[in-house]
mmCIF file of C-alpha atoms in Angstrom:
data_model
loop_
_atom_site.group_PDB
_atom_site.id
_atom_site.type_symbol
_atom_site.label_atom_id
_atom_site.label_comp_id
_atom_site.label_asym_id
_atom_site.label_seq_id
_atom_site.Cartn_x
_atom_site.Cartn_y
_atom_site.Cartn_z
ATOM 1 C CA UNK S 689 -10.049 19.433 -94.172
ATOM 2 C CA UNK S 690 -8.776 20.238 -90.734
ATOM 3 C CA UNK S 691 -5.081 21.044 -90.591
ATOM 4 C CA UNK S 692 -3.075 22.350 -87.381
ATOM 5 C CA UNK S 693 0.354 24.476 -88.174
ATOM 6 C CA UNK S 694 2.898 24.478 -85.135
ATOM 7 C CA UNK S 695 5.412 26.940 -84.920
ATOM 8 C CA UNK S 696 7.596 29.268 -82.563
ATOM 9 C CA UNK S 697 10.457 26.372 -81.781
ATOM 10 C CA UNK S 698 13.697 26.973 -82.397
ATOM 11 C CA UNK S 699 17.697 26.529 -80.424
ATOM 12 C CA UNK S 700 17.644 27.808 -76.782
ATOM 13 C CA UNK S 701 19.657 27.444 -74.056
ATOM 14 C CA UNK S 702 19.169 25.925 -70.661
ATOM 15 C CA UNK S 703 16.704 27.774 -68.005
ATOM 16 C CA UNK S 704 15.349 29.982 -71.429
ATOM 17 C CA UNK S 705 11.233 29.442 -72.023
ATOM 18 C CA UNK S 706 9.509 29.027 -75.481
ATOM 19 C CA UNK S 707 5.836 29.500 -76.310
ATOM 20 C CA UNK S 708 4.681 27.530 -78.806
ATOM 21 C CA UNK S 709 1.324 27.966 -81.121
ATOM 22 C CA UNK S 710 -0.969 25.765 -82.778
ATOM 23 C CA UNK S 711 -3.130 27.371 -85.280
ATOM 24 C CA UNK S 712 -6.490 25.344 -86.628
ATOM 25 C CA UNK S 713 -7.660 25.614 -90.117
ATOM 26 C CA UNK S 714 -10.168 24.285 -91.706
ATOM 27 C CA UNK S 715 -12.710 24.096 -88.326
ATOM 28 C CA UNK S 716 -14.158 25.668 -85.204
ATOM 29 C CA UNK S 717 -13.971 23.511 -82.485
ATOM 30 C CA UNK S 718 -16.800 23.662 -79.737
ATOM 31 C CA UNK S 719 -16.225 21.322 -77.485
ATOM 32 C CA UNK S 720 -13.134 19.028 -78.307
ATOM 33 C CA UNK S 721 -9.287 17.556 -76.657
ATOM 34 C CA UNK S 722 -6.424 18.960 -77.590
ATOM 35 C CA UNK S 723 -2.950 18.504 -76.655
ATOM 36 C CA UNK S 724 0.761 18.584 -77.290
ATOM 37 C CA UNK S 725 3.109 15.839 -77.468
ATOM 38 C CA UNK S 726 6.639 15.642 -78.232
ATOM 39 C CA UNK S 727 8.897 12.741 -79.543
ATOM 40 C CA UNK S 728 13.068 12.943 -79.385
ATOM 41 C CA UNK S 729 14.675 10.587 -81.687
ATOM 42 C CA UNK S 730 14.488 7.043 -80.778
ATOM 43 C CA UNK S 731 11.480 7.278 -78.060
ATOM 44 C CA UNK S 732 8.146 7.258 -77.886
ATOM 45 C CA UNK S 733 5.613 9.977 -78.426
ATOM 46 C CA UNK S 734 5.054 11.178 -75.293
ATOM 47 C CA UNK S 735 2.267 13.199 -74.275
ATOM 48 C CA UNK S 736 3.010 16.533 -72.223
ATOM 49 C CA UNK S 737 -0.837 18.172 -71.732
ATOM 50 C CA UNK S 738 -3.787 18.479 -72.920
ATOM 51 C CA UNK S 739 -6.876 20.868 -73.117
ATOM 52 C CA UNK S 740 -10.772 20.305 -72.967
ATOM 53 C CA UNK S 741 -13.548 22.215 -73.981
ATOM 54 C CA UNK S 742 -11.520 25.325 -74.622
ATOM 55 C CA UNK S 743 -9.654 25.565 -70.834
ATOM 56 C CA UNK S 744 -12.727 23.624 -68.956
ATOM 57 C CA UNK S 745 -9.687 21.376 -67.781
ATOM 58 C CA UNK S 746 -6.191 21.037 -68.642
ATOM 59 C CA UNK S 747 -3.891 18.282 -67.544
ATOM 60 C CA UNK S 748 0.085 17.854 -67.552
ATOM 61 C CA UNK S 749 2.600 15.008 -67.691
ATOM 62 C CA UNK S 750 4.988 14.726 -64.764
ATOM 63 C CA UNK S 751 7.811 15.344 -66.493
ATOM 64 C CA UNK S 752 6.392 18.873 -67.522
ATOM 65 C CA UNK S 753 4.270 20.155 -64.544
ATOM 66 C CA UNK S 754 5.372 23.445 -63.074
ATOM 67 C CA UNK S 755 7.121 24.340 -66.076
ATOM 68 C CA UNK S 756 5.004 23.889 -69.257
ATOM 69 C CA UNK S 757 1.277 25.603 -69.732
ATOM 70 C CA UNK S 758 -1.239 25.026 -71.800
ATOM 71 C CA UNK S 759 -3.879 27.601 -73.065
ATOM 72 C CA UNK S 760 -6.404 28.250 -76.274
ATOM 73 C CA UNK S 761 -7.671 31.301 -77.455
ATOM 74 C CA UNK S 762 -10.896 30.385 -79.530
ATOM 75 C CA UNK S 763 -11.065 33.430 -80.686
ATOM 76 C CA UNK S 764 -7.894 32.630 -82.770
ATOM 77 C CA UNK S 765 -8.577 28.854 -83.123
ATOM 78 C CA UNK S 766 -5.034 28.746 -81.396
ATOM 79 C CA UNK S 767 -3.496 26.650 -78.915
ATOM 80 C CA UNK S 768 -0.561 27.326 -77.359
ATOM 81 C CA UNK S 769 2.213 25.684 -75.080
ATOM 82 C CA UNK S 770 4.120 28.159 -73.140
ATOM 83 C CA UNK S 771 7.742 26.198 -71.750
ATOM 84 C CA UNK S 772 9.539 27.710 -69.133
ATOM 85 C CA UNK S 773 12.748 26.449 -67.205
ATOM 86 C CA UNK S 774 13.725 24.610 -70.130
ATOM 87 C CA UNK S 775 16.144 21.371 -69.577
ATOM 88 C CA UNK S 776 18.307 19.587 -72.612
ATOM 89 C CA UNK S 777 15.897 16.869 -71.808
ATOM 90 C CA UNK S 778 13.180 18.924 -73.270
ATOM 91 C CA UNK S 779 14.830 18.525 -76.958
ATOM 92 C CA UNK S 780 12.266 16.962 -79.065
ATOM 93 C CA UNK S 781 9.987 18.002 -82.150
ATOM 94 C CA UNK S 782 6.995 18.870 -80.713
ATOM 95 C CA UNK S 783 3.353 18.387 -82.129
ATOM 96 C CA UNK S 784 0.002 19.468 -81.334
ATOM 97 C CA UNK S 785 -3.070 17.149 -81.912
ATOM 98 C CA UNK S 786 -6.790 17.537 -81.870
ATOM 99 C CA UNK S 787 -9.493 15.062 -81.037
ATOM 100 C CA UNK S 788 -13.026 15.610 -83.174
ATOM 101 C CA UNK S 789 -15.671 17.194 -81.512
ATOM 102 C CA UNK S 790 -17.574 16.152 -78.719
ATOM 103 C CA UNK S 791 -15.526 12.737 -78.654
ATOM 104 C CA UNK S 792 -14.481 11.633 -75.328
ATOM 105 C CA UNK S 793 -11.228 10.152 -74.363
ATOM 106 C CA UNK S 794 -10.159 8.218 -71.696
ATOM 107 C CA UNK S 795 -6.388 8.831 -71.901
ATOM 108 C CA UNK S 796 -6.132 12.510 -73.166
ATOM 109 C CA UNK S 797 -2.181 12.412 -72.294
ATOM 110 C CA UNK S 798 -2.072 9.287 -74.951
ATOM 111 C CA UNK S 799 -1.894 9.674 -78.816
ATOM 112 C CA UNK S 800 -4.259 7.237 -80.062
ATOM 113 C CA UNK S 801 -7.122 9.082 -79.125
ATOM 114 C CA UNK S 802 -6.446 12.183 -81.457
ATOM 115 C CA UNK S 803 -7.550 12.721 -85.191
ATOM 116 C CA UNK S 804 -5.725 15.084 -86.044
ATOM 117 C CA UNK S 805 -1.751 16.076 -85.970
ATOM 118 C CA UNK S 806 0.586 19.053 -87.123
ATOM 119 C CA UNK S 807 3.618 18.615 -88.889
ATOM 120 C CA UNK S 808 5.776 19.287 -85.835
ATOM 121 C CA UNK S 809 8.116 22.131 -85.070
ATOM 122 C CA UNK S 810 11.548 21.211 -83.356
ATOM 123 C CA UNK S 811 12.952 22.574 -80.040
ATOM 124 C CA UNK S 812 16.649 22.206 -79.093
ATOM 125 C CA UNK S 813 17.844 22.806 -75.663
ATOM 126 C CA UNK S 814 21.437 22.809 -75.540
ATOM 127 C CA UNK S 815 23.328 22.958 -71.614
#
């Protein structure tokens, strides 16, 4: 049973970063999507960037490129999202999704091609 635990949000202010982490239980990817995604109360689930193949590529919303990274250390089946310049646009709960192995996806930024999602951890960015 493959679960992913987020954690490391929490109540910053504007201009602070965040890192975020995404621990995987229950398998070793080798070759697989993941990504993060965020959704603020009364929007969509919006998808902020993504990871293949263990850093092969990454990929970024708009909204989030220049400020938000991506990375994955295998080694600790953990991804992470590190968030810099943060706005009060930003507030959201957070989640982190992963795709089964070896299954492409067209849209890696879009939720419907993920398997798997955390429980979600919340960041607050207050002005």
């Amino acid at each position: 049973q493959v679960q992913l635990v987020e954690s490391g949000g929490g109540s910053v202010q504007a201009g602070a970063s965040l890192r975020l982490s995404c621990v995987v239980f229950g398998y070793t990817y080798r070759s697989n999507y993941m990504g993060w995604f965020r959704q603020a109360p009364g929007l969509e689930r919006e998808g902020l960037a993504y990871i293949y193949a263990g850093g092969r590529t990454t990929d970024y919303a708009d909204s989030v490129k220049g400020r938000f990274t991506i990375s994955q250390d295998n080694a600790k089946n953990t991804v992470y999202l590190q968030m810099n310049s943060l706005k009060p646009e930003d507030t959201a709960v957070y989640y982190c999704a992963a795709a089964n192995d070896f299954k492409p996806i067209s849209r890696p930024l879009r939720a419907e091609g993920y398997d798997y999602w955390g429980q979600g951890t919340q960041v607050t960015v207050s002005s």
